[in-house]
Structures are given as structure tokens and as C-alpha cells.
Coordinates of C-alpha atoms and ligand atoms in Angstrom, one line a residue:
Chain A
M1 CA 83.3 127.2 89.6
A2 CA 85.0 130.5 88.7
N3 CA 88.0 130.1 90.9
E4 CA 88.8 126.5 90.3
I5 CA 91.6 125.0 88.2
V6 CA 92.3 121.5 89.2
F7 CA 88.7 121.0 90.5
S8 CA 87.1 122.8 87.6
Q9 CA 85.9 119.6 85.9
N10 CA 84.9 117.8 89.1
H11 CA 81.2 118.5 88.6
I12 CA 81.1 116.9 85.2
P13 CA 79.5 113.4 85.5
G14 CA 81.7 110.7 84.2
I15 CA 84.8 112.8 83.8
A16 CA 86.9 109.8 84.9
D17 CA 86.0 108.2 81.6
I18 CA 88.2 109.2 78.7
A19 CA 85.3 109.8 76.3
T20 CA 83.8 112.4 78.6
Y21 CA 87.2 113.8 79.4
L22 CA 88.0 114.3 75.7
D23 CA 84.6 115.9 75.1
N24 CA 85.4 118.4 77.7
G25 CA 88.7 119.5 76.3
G26 CA 90.8 116.8 77.9
Y27 CA 94.3 116.1 76.5
Q28 CA 94.1 119.3 74.4
S29 CA 97.2 120.6 76.1
L30 CA 99.2 117.8 74.4
D31 CA 98.7 119.4 71.0
K32 CA 100.3 122.6 72.2
G33 CA 102.7 121.2 74.9
L34 CA 104.2 118.3 72.9
G35 CA 104.7 120.7 70.0
M36 CA 106.9 122.8 72.2
T37 CA 110.5 122.1 73.0
P38 CA 111.1 120.9 76.5
D39 CA 112.8 124.2 77.3
E40 CA 109.8 126.2 76.1
L41 CA 107.5 124.0 78.3
I42 CA 109.7 124.5 81.3
E43 CA 109.7 128.2 80.6
I44 CA 105.9 128.5 80.7
V45 CA 105.7 126.6 84.0
K46 CA 108.5 128.8 85.4
E47 CA 106.7 132.0 84.3
S48 CA 103.4 130.7 85.9
G49 CA 105.2 130.7 89.2
L50 CA 103.6 127.3 90.1
R51 CA 105.0 126.0 93.3
G52 CA 105.0 122.4 94.4
R53 CA 101.8 121.4 96.2
G54 CA 103.3 118.5 98.1
G55 CA 104.5 120.5 101.1
A56 CA 107.7 122.4 100.5
G57 CA 106.4 124.8 97.9
F58 CA 109.4 124.6 95.6
P59 CA 109.0 126.3 92.2
T60 CA 108.1 123.5 89.8
G61 CA 109.6 125.0 86.6
M62 CA 112.9 125.6 88.4
K63 CA 112.9 122.0 89.7
W64 CA 112.4 120.7 86.2
S65 CA 115.3 122.8 84.9
F66 CA 117.7 121.0 87.3
V67 CA 117.5 117.8 85.2
P68 CA 120.8 117.5 83.3
K69 CA 120.2 118.0 79.6
D70 CA 123.2 116.0 78.3
T71 CA 122.9 112.8 80.3
P72 CA 123.1 109.5 78.5
K73 CA 121.0 108.0 81.3
P74 CA 117.2 107.6 81.2
R75 CA 115.3 110.2 83.1
Y76 CA 112.2 109.5 85.3
L77 CA 109.2 111.3 86.5
V78 CA 107.5 110.2 89.7
C79 CA 104.2 111.5 90.7
N80 CA 103.9 111.5 94.5
A81 CA 100.4 110.2 95.4
D82 CA 101.4 108.9 98.8
E83 CA 99.0 111.4 100.5
S84 CA 99.7 110.5 104.1
E85 CA 100.2 113.8 105.8
P86 CA 97.5 113.9 108.6
G87 CA 94.8 116.5 107.6
T88 CA 95.4 116.2 103.9
F89 CA 93.0 114.4 101.5
K90 CA 93.1 116.5 98.3
D91 CA 95.0 114.1 96.1
N92 CA 92.4 111.5 97.2
E93 CA 89.7 113.5 95.5
L94 CA 91.8 114.5 92.5
M95 CA 92.6 110.8 91.7
L96 CA 89.2 109.4 92.3
V97 CA 87.2 112.1 90.4
N98 CA 89.5 113.2 87.6
P99 CA 92.4 110.8 87.0
H100 CA 92.9 111.8 83.4
Q101 CA 93.9 115.3 84.4
I102 CA 96.9 113.7 86.3
V103 CA 97.8 111.5 83.4
E104 CA 97.8 114.5 81.1
G105 CA 99.9 116.5 83.5
M106 CA 102.4 113.6 83.8
I107 CA 102.7 113.4 80.0
L108 CA 103.6 117.1 79.8
A109 CA 106.0 116.8 82.7
C110 CA 107.7 113.8 81.1
H111 CA 108.2 115.8 77.8
A112 CA 109.6 118.8 79.7
I113 CA 112.3 116.7 81.5
G114 CA 112.9 114.4 78.6
S115 CA 111.6 111.3 80.4
Q116 CA 110.0 108.3 78.6
Q117 CA 108.8 106.6 81.8
G118 CA 106.8 108.0 84.6
Y119 CA 105.5 106.3 87.8
I120 CA 102.7 107.3 90.0
Y121 CA 103.3 106.1 93.5
I122 CA 99.9 105.7 95.2
R123 CA 99.5 104.7 98.9
G124 CA 98.4 101.1 99.1
E125 CA 95.3 101.8 101.1
F126 CA 93.9 103.7 98.1
V127 CA 92.8 100.6 96.3
E128 CA 90.0 102.4 94.5
H129 CA 92.2 105.2 93.5
I130 CA 94.8 102.8 92.1
R131 CA 92.0 101.3 90.1
A132 CA 90.8 104.7 88.9
V133 CA 94.3 105.9 87.8
S134 CA 95.2 102.5 86.3
G135 CA 92.0 102.6 84.3
A136 CA 92.8 106.1 83.1
I137 CA 96.3 105.0 82.0
E138 CA 94.9 102.0 80.2
Q139 CA 92.3 104.2 78.3
A140 CA 95.0 106.7 77.4
Y141 CA 97.1 103.8 75.9
E142 CA 94.1 102.7 73.9
K143 CA 93.6 106.2 72.5
G144 CA 97.3 106.5 71.6
L145 CA 97.8 109.2 74.2
L146 CA 100.5 107.1 75.9
G147 CA 103.1 104.9 74.4
E148 CA 105.4 105.4 71.4
N149 CA 105.1 108.5 69.2
I150 CA 102.1 110.1 70.9
R151 CA 99.8 111.6 68.2
G152 CA 102.6 111.6 65.8
T153 CA 104.7 114.2 67.8
G154 CA 107.6 111.9 68.1
V155 CA 107.2 112.0 71.9
T156 CA 107.2 108.7 73.8
V157 CA 105.8 108.4 77.3
H158 CA 105.0 105.3 79.3
L159 CA 103.2 105.5 82.7
A160 CA 102.6 102.9 85.4
V161 CA 101.1 102.8 88.8
H162 CA 103.1 101.7 91.8
P163 CA 101.5 101.0 95.1
G164 CA 102.8 101.9 98.5
A165 CA 102.2 99.7 101.5
G166 CA 101.5 101.8 104.6
A167 CA 104.5 104.0 105.5
Y168 CA 104.2 107.8 105.9
I169 CA 107.9 108.2 105.3
C170 CA 107.5 107.0 101.8
G171 CA 105.9 110.4 101.0
E172 CA 109.4 111.9 101.5
E173 CA 110.8 111.8 98.0
S174 CA 114.0 110.0 98.6
A175 CA 112.3 107.3 100.8
L176 CA 109.7 107.0 98.0
L177 CA 112.4 106.2 95.5
N178 CA 113.8 103.5 97.7
S179 CA 110.4 102.1 98.1
L180 CA 109.9 102.1 94.3
E181 CA 113.2 100.2 94.0
G182 CA 111.8 97.5 96.2
E183 CA 113.7 98.5 99.3
R184 CA 112.7 99.6 102.8
G185 CA 111.4 103.2 102.6
L186 CA 114.4 104.9 104.2
P187 CA 115.3 108.5 103.2
R188 CA 118.5 109.0 101.2
L189 CA 121.3 111.4 101.9
K190 CA 121.0 114.7 99.9
P191 CA 122.9 115.8 97.8
P192 CA 122.8 114.3 95.3
F193 CA 119.3 115.5 94.7
P194 CA 117.0 113.3 92.8
A195 CA 117.0 115.6 89.8
V196 CA 120.6 114.6 89.3
S197 CA 120.6 111.0 90.8
G198 CA 117.2 109.6 91.7
L199 CA 115.4 106.4 90.7
Y200 CA 118.0 103.7 89.8
G201 CA 120.6 106.4 90.1
C202 CA 119.1 108.3 87.1
P203 CA 117.9 111.9 87.0
T204 CA 114.4 112.0 88.5
I205 CA 111.7 114.6 89.1
I206 CA 109.2 114.0 91.9
N207 CA 106.1 116.1 91.9
N208 CA 102.9 116.0 93.9
V209 CA 99.6 115.0 92.3
E210 CA 98.1 118.5 92.6
T211 CA 101.2 120.1 91.1
L212 CA 101.0 118.0 88.0
A213 CA 97.2 118.5 87.7
N214 CA 97.8 122.2 87.3
V215 CA 100.2 121.8 84.4
P216 CA 97.7 121.0 81.5
H217 CA 95.7 124.2 82.5
I218 CA 98.8 126.3 82.5
V219 CA 99.9 125.0 79.1
N220 CA 96.4 125.5 77.7
N221 CA 95.8 129.0 79.0
G222 CA 99.3 130.4 79.7
A223 CA 101.3 131.7 82.6
R224 CA 99.5 135.1 82.8
W225 CA 96.1 133.4 83.0
F226 CA 97.3 131.3 85.9
R227 CA 98.7 134.4 87.7
Q228 CA 95.2 136.1 87.7
W229 CA 94.8 134.1 90.9
G230 CA 96.9 134.3 94.0
T231 CA 99.7 136.6 94.9
E232 CA 103.0 137.6 93.4
R233 CA 104.9 134.9 95.4
S234 CA 102.0 132.4 95.6
P235 CA 100.4 132.4 92.2
G236 CA 97.3 130.3 91.3
T237 CA 94.9 128.4 93.4
K238 CA 95.3 125.8 96.2
V239 CA 93.1 122.9 97.2
V240 CA 92.7 123.3 101.0
S241 CA 91.6 120.2 102.9
V242 CA 89.5 121.3 105.9
S243 CA 88.9 118.8 108.7
G244 CA 88.2 118.6 112.4
H245 CA 85.7 120.7 114.2
V246 CA 83.8 122.3 111.3
N247 CA 80.3 121.9 110.1
N248 CA 81.2 121.2 106.5
P249 CA 84.6 119.6 106.2
G250 CA 86.0 118.9 102.7
N251 CA 88.3 120.0 100.0
F252 CA 88.0 123.6 98.7
E253 CA 90.0 125.0 95.9
V254 CA 90.6 128.7 96.5
P255 CA 92.8 131.4 95.1
L256 CA 96.0 131.6 97.2
G257 CA 95.7 134.7 99.4
T258 CA 92.1 134.0 100.4
P259 CA 91.5 134.9 104.0
M260 CA 91.9 131.8 106.2
M261 CA 88.9 132.7 108.3
Q262 CA 86.8 132.9 105.1
I263 CA 87.8 129.4 104.3
I264 CA 86.9 128.1 107.7
N265 CA 83.6 130.1 108.1
D266 CA 82.2 130.5 104.6
L267 CA 83.3 127.3 102.9
A268 CA 83.7 124.8 105.8
G269 CA 80.7 126.1 107.6
G270 CA 82.5 127.4 110.7
V271 CA 83.0 125.6 114.0
R272 CA 80.3 123.6 115.6
K273 CA 77.4 125.5 117.2
G274 CA 78.0 126.5 120.8
H275 CA 81.7 126.4 120.3
T276 CA 84.4 128.9 119.4
L277 CA 87.6 128.4 117.4
K278 CA 90.6 127.6 119.5
A279 CA 93.4 126.6 117.2
V280 CA 94.3 125.5 113.7
I281 CA 97.1 123.6 112.0
P282 CA 97.2 125.2 108.6
G283 CA 99.4 122.9 106.5
G284 CA 99.0 119.3 107.6
S285 CA 100.2 117.9 110.9
S286 CA 103.9 118.7 110.3
V287 CA 103.6 122.5 110.7
P288 CA 103.2 124.6 113.9
M289 CA 99.8 125.2 115.4
L290 CA 98.3 128.6 115.3
A291 CA 96.0 130.0 118.0
A292 CA 92.6 131.5 117.1
S293 CA 94.0 135.0 117.6
E294 CA 96.6 134.3 114.9
C295 CA 94.1 133.1 112.3
D296 CA 93.2 136.5 110.7
I297 CA 95.7 135.9 107.9
A298 CA 95.6 135.3 104.2
F299 CA 96.1 131.7 103.1
D300 CA 99.2 131.8 101.1
Y301 CA 102.8 130.7 101.5
E302 CA 104.2 134.0 102.7
S303 CA 101.4 135.1 105.0
I304 CA 101.3 131.8 106.9
A305 CA 105.1 131.8 107.2
A306 CA 104.9 135.3 108.6
A307 CA 102.5 134.0 111.2
G308 CA 105.1 131.5 112.3
S309 CA 103.7 128.4 110.5
M310 CA 103.7 126.9 107.0
L311 CA 101.2 126.3 104.2
G312 CA 102.7 122.8 103.8
S313 CA 100.2 120.5 102.1
A314 CA 97.2 122.9 103.0
G315 CA 95.6 120.3 105.3
L316 CA 93.8 122.7 107.6
I317 CA 92.9 121.0 110.8
V318 CA 90.4 123.0 112.9
M319 CA 90.1 122.6 116.7
D320 CA 87.4 124.3 118.8
D321 CA 87.4 125.1 122.5
S322 CA 86.6 121.6 123.5
T323 CA 90.1 120.5 122.5
C324 CA 92.8 119.7 125.0
M325 CA 96.0 120.9 123.3
V326 CA 98.1 118.4 125.3
W327 CA 95.9 115.6 124.0
A328 CA 96.2 116.9 120.5
A329 CA 100.0 117.1 120.7
R330 CA 100.1 113.6 122.2
N331 CA 97.9 112.3 119.4
L332 CA 100.3 113.7 116.7
L333 CA 103.4 112.3 118.5
H334 CA 101.7 108.9 118.5
F335 CA 101.7 109.3 114.7
Y336 CA 105.3 110.4 114.4
R337 CA 106.6 107.8 116.8
H338 CA 104.8 105.1 114.7
E339 CA 106.0 106.6 111.4
S340 CA 109.6 107.4 112.3
C341 CA 111.6 105.1 110.0
G342 CA 114.2 104.4 112.7
K343 CA 117.2 105.3 110.5
C344 CA 118.5 108.1 112.8
A345 CA 118.7 108.1 116.6
P346 CA 117.4 111.7 117.3
C347 CA 114.1 111.0 115.6
R348 CA 113.7 107.3 116.5
E349 CA 114.4 107.9 120.2
G350 CA 113.1 111.5 120.3
T351 CA 109.7 110.7 119.0
D352 CA 109.4 107.9 121.5
W353 CA 110.4 110.0 124.5
L354 CA 108.2 112.9 123.3
Y355 CA 105.2 110.5 123.1
K356 CA 105.9 108.9 126.5
T357 CA 106.3 112.2 128.2
L358 CA 103.1 113.7 126.7
A359 CA 101.2 110.6 127.6
R360 CA 102.5 110.8 131.2
I361 CA 101.4 114.5 131.5
E362 CA 98.0 113.7 130.0
E363 CA 97.3 110.6 132.0
T364 CA 98.8 111.4 135.4
G365 CA 99.9 115.0 135.2
G366 CA 103.6 114.3 135.3
S367 CA 105.5 117.1 136.8
E368 CA 106.4 120.7 135.7
S369 CA 109.9 119.6 134.8
D370 CA 108.3 117.3 132.2
I371 CA 107.5 120.5 130.2
D372 CA 111.2 121.4 130.2
L373 CA 112.1 117.8 129.4
L374 CA 109.8 118.0 126.3
L375 CA 111.5 121.2 125.1
D376 CA 114.9 119.7 125.8
I377 CA 114.1 116.7 123.7
C378 CA 112.9 118.9 120.9
D379 CA 116.1 120.9 121.1
N380 CA 118.1 117.6 120.7
M381 CA 116.1 116.8 117.6
D382 CA 116.0 120.3 116.0
G383 CA 118.4 120.4 113.1
K384 CA 119.9 117.0 114.1
C385 CA 117.5 114.6 112.3
F386 CA 118.4 112.9 109.0
C387 CA 115.2 114.0 107.2
P388 CA 112.4 116.5 107.7
L389 CA 110.2 114.0 109.5
G390 CA 112.1 114.5 112.7
E391 CA 111.7 118.3 112.4
A392 CA 108.1 117.9 111.7
A393 CA 107.5 115.9 114.8
I394 CA 108.6 118.7 117.1
A395 CA 106.4 121.3 115.6
P396 CA 103.2 120.3 117.5
V397 CA 105.1 120.0 120.8
I398 CA 106.9 123.4 120.6
S399 CA 104.0 125.3 119.3
S400 CA 101.5 123.9 121.8
I401 CA 103.8 124.5 124.8
S402 CA 104.6 128.0 123.7
K403 CA 101.0 128.9 123.1
W404 CA 99.2 126.9 125.7
R405 CA 101.7 126.4 128.5
D406 CA 98.9 127.1 131.0
E407 CA 97.1 123.9 129.8
Y408 CA 100.2 121.9 130.4
L409 CA 100.5 123.4 133.9
A410 CA 96.8 122.7 134.5
H411 CA 97.6 119.0 133.8
T412 CA 100.4 118.9 136.3
A413 CA 98.3 120.7 138.9
H414 CA 95.3 118.4 138.3
G415 CA 97.1 115.1 138.1
G416 CA 96.0 114.5 134.5
C417 CA 93.8 116.0 131.9
P418 CA 91.3 118.4 133.4
M419 CA 89.2 118.2 130.3
R420 CA 89.1 114.5 130.0
R421 CA 85.8 113.0 129.2
E422 CA 85.5 109.8 131.1
P423 CA 84.6 106.8 128.9
Chain B
M1 CA 102.2 76.3 100.8
P2 CA 103.8 77.4 97.5
L3 CA 102.1 80.2 95.5
L4 CA 99.6 79.2 92.9
P5 CA 101.0 79.2 89.3
E6 CA 98.8 82.2 88.5
S7 CA 100.4 84.2 91.2
T8 CA 104.0 83.4 90.2
Q9 CA 103.0 84.2 86.7
R10 CA 101.5 87.5 87.7
I11 CA 104.7 88.4 89.7
R12 CA 106.9 87.6 86.8
A13 CA 104.8 89.7 84.5
I14 CA 104.9 92.7 86.9
A15 CA 108.7 92.3 87.4
A16 CA 109.2 92.4 83.6
R17 CA 107.7 95.9 83.5
Y18 CA 110.4 97.5 85.6
P19 CA 114.0 98.2 84.6
H20 CA 115.0 96.3 87.7
G21 CA 112.9 93.4 88.8
Q22 CA 113.3 94.2 92.5
S23 CA 111.0 97.1 92.0
A24 CA 108.2 94.6 91.7
L25 CA 108.6 93.6 95.3
I26 CA 105.7 95.5 96.9
P27 CA 103.3 94.5 94.1
A28 CA 104.6 90.9 94.4
L29 CA 104.0 90.9 98.2
Y30 CA 100.4 92.1 97.5
V31 CA 99.9 89.3 95.0
A32 CA 101.0 86.7 97.6
Q33 CA 99.1 88.2 100.5
G34 CA 96.0 88.5 98.3
E35 CA 96.2 84.8 97.7
Q36 CA 97.3 83.5 101.1
G37 CA 96.1 86.1 103.6
S38 CA 99.6 86.6 105.2
L39 CA 103.2 86.2 104.3
S40 CA 105.0 83.1 105.6
D41 CA 108.8 82.7 105.5
E42 CA 108.3 80.1 102.8
T43 CA 106.3 82.5 100.7
L44 CA 108.9 85.3 101.2
A45 CA 111.7 82.9 100.1
E46 CA 109.7 82.0 97.0
I47 CA 109.3 85.7 96.1
A48 CA 113.0 86.2 96.7
G49 CA 113.7 83.5 94.2
L50 CA 111.3 85.0 91.6
L51 CA 112.9 88.5 91.9
G52 CA 116.5 87.5 92.3
M53 CA 116.8 88.7 95.9
T54 CA 117.9 87.1 99.1
P55 CA 115.1 85.9 101.5
V56 CA 116.6 88.2 104.2
D57 CA 116.2 91.3 102.0
V58 CA 112.6 90.4 101.2
K59 CA 111.9 89.8 104.9
A60 CA 113.4 93.2 105.8
V61 CA 111.0 94.9 103.3
A62 CA 107.9 92.9 104.2
S63 CA 108.4 93.8 107.9
F64 CA 108.9 97.5 107.2
Y65 CA 105.5 98.2 105.7
T66 CA 102.4 98.1 107.9
M67 CA 100.1 96.7 105.2
F68 CA 102.0 93.4 105.1
Y69 CA 101.0 90.7 107.6
R70 CA 103.5 88.1 108.7
Q71 CA 101.0 86.2 110.7
P72 CA 97.5 85.1 109.8
G73 CA 95.0 87.5 111.4
G74 CA 91.3 88.2 111.1
K75 CA 89.6 87.6 107.8
F76 CA 87.8 90.9 108.1
V77 CA 90.2 93.5 109.2
F78 CA 88.8 96.8 110.5
Q79 CA 91.5 99.5 110.2
V80 CA 90.2 102.5 112.1
C81 CA 92.0 105.7 111.8
G82 CA 93.0 107.2 115.2
T83 CA 94.9 110.3 114.0
L84 CA 94.0 113.8 114.9
S85 CA 91.3 114.8 112.4
C86 CA 89.4 111.6 113.0
A87 CA 90.1 111.8 116.8
L88 CA 88.6 115.3 116.8
C89 CA 85.5 113.7 115.3
G90 CA 85.1 110.9 117.9
A91 CA 87.5 108.1 116.7
E92 CA 88.6 107.3 120.2
E93 CA 85.0 106.7 121.4
L94 CA 84.3 104.8 118.3
I95 CA 87.2 102.5 118.8
R96 CA 86.2 101.8 122.4
H97 CA 82.7 101.0 121.1
M98 CA 84.1 98.5 118.6
E99 CA 86.3 96.9 121.3
E100 CA 83.2 96.3 123.3
K101 CA 81.1 95.1 120.4
L102 CA 83.8 92.7 119.2
G103 CA 84.9 91.7 122.7
I104 CA 88.6 92.2 121.9
R105 CA 91.1 95.0 122.3
A106 CA 92.5 97.0 119.4
G107 CA 95.3 95.0 117.8
Q108 CA 93.6 91.6 118.5
S109 CA 91.6 89.2 116.5
T110 CA 88.4 87.5 117.6
P111 CA 88.9 83.9 118.9
D112 CA 87.1 82.5 115.8
G113 CA 89.6 84.4 113.6
R114 CA 86.8 86.2 111.8
F115 CA 87.5 89.8 112.8
K116 CA 90.6 91.9 113.6
L117 CA 90.5 95.4 115.0
E118 CA 93.4 97.7 114.2
V119 CA 93.9 101.3 115.0
V120 CA 95.9 102.8 112.2
E121 CA 97.4 106.2 111.4
C122 CA 95.9 108.8 109.0
L123 CA 94.2 107.1 106.0
G124 CA 94.1 110.3 103.9
A125 CA 90.4 110.8 104.2
C126 CA 90.4 113.2 107.1
G127 CA 87.4 115.2 105.9
S128 CA 84.9 112.5 106.7
G129 CA 86.2 111.2 110.0
P130 CA 86.0 108.9 111.7
V131 CA 87.1 106.7 108.8
M132 CA 88.0 103.1 108.5
L133 CA 89.4 100.8 105.8
L134 CA 87.7 97.5 105.6
G135 CA 89.2 95.3 102.9
D136 CA 89.5 97.5 99.9
R137 CA 86.7 99.9 100.9
Y138 CA 86.7 103.1 102.9
H139 CA 83.9 103.8 105.3
H140 CA 83.3 107.4 106.1
N141 CA 81.6 109.4 108.9
L142 CA 81.3 106.4 111.1
T143 CA 79.0 106.2 114.1
P144 CA 78.5 103.4 116.6
E145 CA 75.3 102.5 114.9
L146 CA 77.0 102.3 111.5
V147 CA 79.8 100.1 112.7
D148 CA 77.3 97.9 114.5
S149 CA 75.4 97.3 111.3
I150 CA 78.6 96.6 109.4
I151 CA 79.8 94.1 112.0
D152 CA 76.4 92.4 112.3
E153 CA 76.2 91.9 108.5
L154 CA 79.7 90.4 108.4
K155 CA 79.0 88.0 111.2
T156 CA 77.3 85.7 108.8
A157 CA 79.0 86.7 105.5
P158 CA 81.1 84.1 103.7
L159 CA 84.8 84.2 104.7
P160 CA 87.0 85.7 102.0
E161 CA 90.1 83.9 100.7
G162 CA 93.3 85.8 101.3
L163 CA 93.2 89.6 101.8
P164 CA 92.0 92.2 99.3
A165 CA 95.0 93.9 97.7
P166 CA 95.6 96.7 95.2
Q167 CA 96.1 95.5 91.6
V168 CA 98.5 97.3 89.5
E169 CA 99.4 95.1 86.6
S170 CA 96.5 96.2 84.4
A171 CA 98.2 99.5 83.6
G172 CA 101.5 100.5 82.3
K173 CA 104.0 99.6 79.7
P174 CA 103.4 96.2 78.2
E175 CA 105.9 93.5 79.2
R176 CA 109.2 93.4 77.4
Ligands
FMN1 C1 107.9 113.0 105.9 C2 107.5 113.6 104.6 C3 106.3 113.1 104.1 C4 105.9 113.7 102.8 N1 104.7 113.2 102.3 C5 104.3 113.7 101.1 C6 103.1 113.2 100.5 O1 102.4 112.3 101.0 N2 102.8 113.6 99.3 C7 103.6 114.6 98.6 O2 103.2 115.0 97.5 N3 104.7 115.1 99.2 C8 105.1 114.6 100.4 N4 106.3 115.1 100.9 C9 107.1 116.1 100.1 C10 108.0 115.3 99.1 O3 109.2 115.0 99.8 C11 108.3 116.2 97.9 O4 108.8 117.4 98.4 C12 107.2 116.5 97.0 O5 106.5 115.3 96.6 C13 107.7 117.2 95.8 O6 106.6 117.6 95.0 P1 106.2 119.1 94.7 O7 107.4 119.8 94.4 O8 105.3 119.0 93.5 O9 105.5 119.6 95.9 C14 106.7 114.6 102.2 C15 107.8 115.1 102.8 C16 108.2 114.5 104.0 C17 109.5 115.0 104.6
SF4_2 S1 114.3 111.8 110.8 FE1 113.0 110.1 111.4 S2 112.0 109.5 109.5 FE2 113.8 110.8 109.0 S3 115.5 109.4 108.6 FE3 115.6 110.0 110.8 S4 114.4 108.3 111.8 FE4 113.9 108.2 109.7
FES3 S1 93.2 111.7 110.4 FE1 91.9 110.0 110.0 S2 92.0 109.9 107.8 FE2 93.4 111.4 108.2

């Protein structure tokens, strides 16, 4: 479709096979990209304004430029395919449908940062995706698109798949590196940042699947072409994963800046019949909830930030008027409590207390002071956790209390959830 | 029970592909679990030997990740997602239904050891909830009727050896 970049080839039957991929212009970007110097390649990506699609939205070209040029150490590229942020399932489709696009993007990124070895870290549950990407890598080796001296350019790139094993925290880049080194997936202290000291203590760039999938298109068509979509500060397109109470959930690639309500109503089919929109989480479970009245905004980094939330991974979770917000917050704290890696006390203890307090309010009503207790726990976590997971865990609690305090009070008055559907 | 020679060979081959052999630990644990169904102390010690690690370090890693089983469980493991997007689409009701159908609570195995029901966190397929992972396959848009038919079919299916696991050694830089 007209506004698609990374999904533009998804409709082509058999695109996961290298013959079809090559017939449709696949790996063409290598002719241009591997002919450029690494600096030229970084410059194009910088000019395009591509921002990381994994959550933080950090400018990709700038990140690449942080890799020291004069280091004697090997440099590594790691593609983050952990995809475990609740509400996000875009890399899932990118890997299953068009794995060669990711391989192509990784080859270019390796050249840009002077790396001869890239790893793609795929969550262990994605057995089929691991098969698809491994298959693509194997085919690329057979065609001489990976390995020594690719197409006579003098560029050498090796890629390998590495599986995760069920730990959300391994999506955090430094925990991912520990996991890849065969350690427990605990985050590392930053600085040093991975670009300086990452995998095996060597300079390492970590990029999300979708980020890297954009790169071949930018190299083929140029930075200006990429900027025809999106806004000045949010160029390009974004795959938005829409889930929850909509008629037509799924992944939709839209230009950044598309009205959020248009994504919900026109693409995802709107909320279920007989119901009205109550709330959304726009960027995966780690960002603050927005009430329906706050949803008339453009879907881009700056507009969602202005509304008090974040674009994050663009996992847009839609909730209609049948949703109890205390229940929703409790559900997410169940997640964060389970996924807290346990390294630091504020998060390990805080997520447990938040969950227990929310469960109490939901089941028996708790007391009004429990609401203050929740906010107090959040305050004790805010800015005091070792990694961003702890900060993420408080987002649903603070945002639901500030926007739906009346629902919390209704629980305490009612002695439990007034909306509970008895089993 | 020691690992089969094929398995130790596979582990050695995977380890040779990394600059540091310890990086092969997660893949190695999958190889072992794929063969034996769960990871005994004996197996972890064997893997430690293969990768030049201490058994304690291997144990610490194996216990950190939820996809590794230290105890034998069901042969068919239903991993049903309970996280928000799936819960909005009826995962809680579905899990209750499965508990009744199987006669066990979430987290338990059936007395004959055939089935295990687990409620897991987001599986990265939130657009088609409720979702579950069964072996190496995702099942989407689940309803009570759908899981009933899946369970009924598996009641008489031949029991698999070990547990399905991702395979990674097919791709990547050839061994050095
Ligand atoms: C708790 C946590 C989980 C994360 N999970 C993922 C993930 O599953 N996939 C991902 O690409 N990035 C994830 N990230 C972001 C990564 O740390 C990192 O910023 C990103 O992979 C960088 O790639 P990008 O610049 O291309 O976005 C996570 C971050 C945190 C703090
Ligand atoms: S904030 Fe949570 S996940 Fe992050 S290091 Fe601390 S305990 Fe681990
Ligand atoms: S919430 Fe169930 S797969 Fe993500």
C-alpha cells in the first residue's frame, strides 16, 4: 500500500523465500550501501531522522555514530527481537512474513558501524520466527550475501540467531547482552553505554527489528523520500499494533502523525458495538494510560508526549466502557511483578506491594488509605530503580489513579469490584 | 541420565560459533530440555562441563528463565497468556474453562502427567487474543470450543519425547 515501508512487501506471496525476495528488489540496497563508506551510510540514516522503534525513540544514525572508530576491538550489532512489551506484536509479523528485509537491514547496519558479526536475539517462544529468520540467514549465505567479501565489496558480515528463554527484562538492551553472554538477564550499569562497551566488553549497537527493517528502504530511496511521511521530529511510518476491545485488531503501518482515532476507528474497526471508548495505552504497557477524552491526538512521538504519555513501542491497547481500570492496573502489575528481575529493591519489593494492594482493592475493596499507599509506593520507586522497568511499572498505577480515582473509591465503598462479572 | 552423544555434539558445535562458549548456554539448555523434557542437576552439571562453567552458574541461569523446567511436568504444556490484551478478550474466562475441563488448577499437571496448564505473561501476539503456546505452535483467537477440541484430540495423541525447543544451529557463521 501507498503508505507502507516495512510492510510494503507483505502482500507478496512467498516473500520469505530469497528467490521471490530478490525478484522484488531484495538486497538491492547492498549495491549502494556497501559501496558507501560507513560514515556516508550513517549520514543518510541521520538525515532520514529515523528513530529507534524499540521504545525509546532514540535517533538511529546518531546512535551508530557513537561507536568508536579507532578501537582495536571487534564491534557487534545486536538486533533486538525480544518483542515482549505487552500490546506489541509488530516484530512478530515482520519476522514471520519478511525475514530477508531484517537480514538486509542488519548487513547495512553492520557495515555502518564496522561490525563483522551481528546477532538477532529472538524470544524463545517464537520458535517459528526463529526458523524463519534462521532460514533467511542460511539462504543469504548460500547466495553470498552473507559471509566473507559480500558481492566482492570487501565487506564481511556474519549473522546468527540467538534465542531468549522467557524473560521480559531481556528486551532491555543491557540485560539482553548479559543473556547473550550466557548469564542471567540482569541489566547493567550505564554508563558505559553499549556503543562503547557492550557485548563481551566490545562496542555494540542494539537496534529493534522494525528500526533495522527501515534501513534498506532509506538506503535505496534516500532520506528525503523517507521524510515524505511523518512530521519534522517523527519522520517516516510506524507499525502500530492495535489490540483489546476493537473489531479488527492487528498491525497497521501508518505515517507518523496519523490521528490516533483514525487508527482506532478506520483501521482497527472501532470499539465493539454497543460500547464506547474508555481508555487507551498508546505505546505498550509501560506508558501512562490516556482517557478517551485525551485521544484526539496525532500518533507521533511529540503529540503523545504532549498528552502525557509516550509512543513507546506503539502497542496501542484499546479498552471500552466495560473495563474496570483497577482490574486493568492489577493485571499489568501482575506482569511487572513477575518480570521484575529482582536486582534492585525498589522494583522487586515495590512491584510486589503494588500488586498485592491492587489485588486487595479489587477483591475486597481495601480502604481509602490503600490509594495513598499505592501512590506512596510509586513515589518510592520513581527515579530510584536500577533500570526503566521499575519506572514502567508505576505508569499504569499513577495514570489510572489520577484519571479514574472515582473507580478506586467505588471499590472501597462497594467492598470489591462493582463491575466484577461473577464466574 | 547423561545426554545423548548427538546432544553433546550439538552443544559443542553451537559453542564453537561464539567468541565465548558460555554464550551457548541458553541454546544448550534448549538442546538438553528438548531431549529430556526437563533439566536435572545432573544434566546441568554436564552442560557446565561442556561449556567450561561451574554447575552453580548454570543452575542460576536455568532458574532465571521461565522457559526452562527443573522438574518434569506435563508432556503437553498449555501456556495461556493472561496479560492485558488477552485478558480484555476473555483470557480469564478461558483459563477458568480450561481448569474445569482438565480438572486441575493453573500451574498444575494432570495426575497422568499428560497435560500441564500454565498462565504465562504476554506472548507477543496480542492482536489475536486469547492466545496460547502449545509446544512450538501458537494458537490464536481461542474460544472454549476451540480449546475443548484441542484437548480432546491430545487425549489420545502419542506422547512426545522431551519438549519442543527452538533450534538455532542451522544458521550463522560456520564452526571454527
Ligand atoms: C524493560 C524493557 C524492555 C524492553 N523490551 C524491548 C523489546 O522487547 N524489544 C525492543 O526492541 N526493545 C525493547 N526495549 C528497548 C531496548 O532497551 C532498546 O532501547 C532498543 O532495543 C533499542 O533499539 P532502537 O534504538 O532501534 O529502538 C526494552 C526496554 C526496557 C527497559
Ligand atoms: S528496576 Fe526491576 S527489572 Fe530493573 S534492575 Fe531493578 S529489579 Fe531488575
Ligand atoms: S497480551 Fe496476550 S499475547 Fe500479548
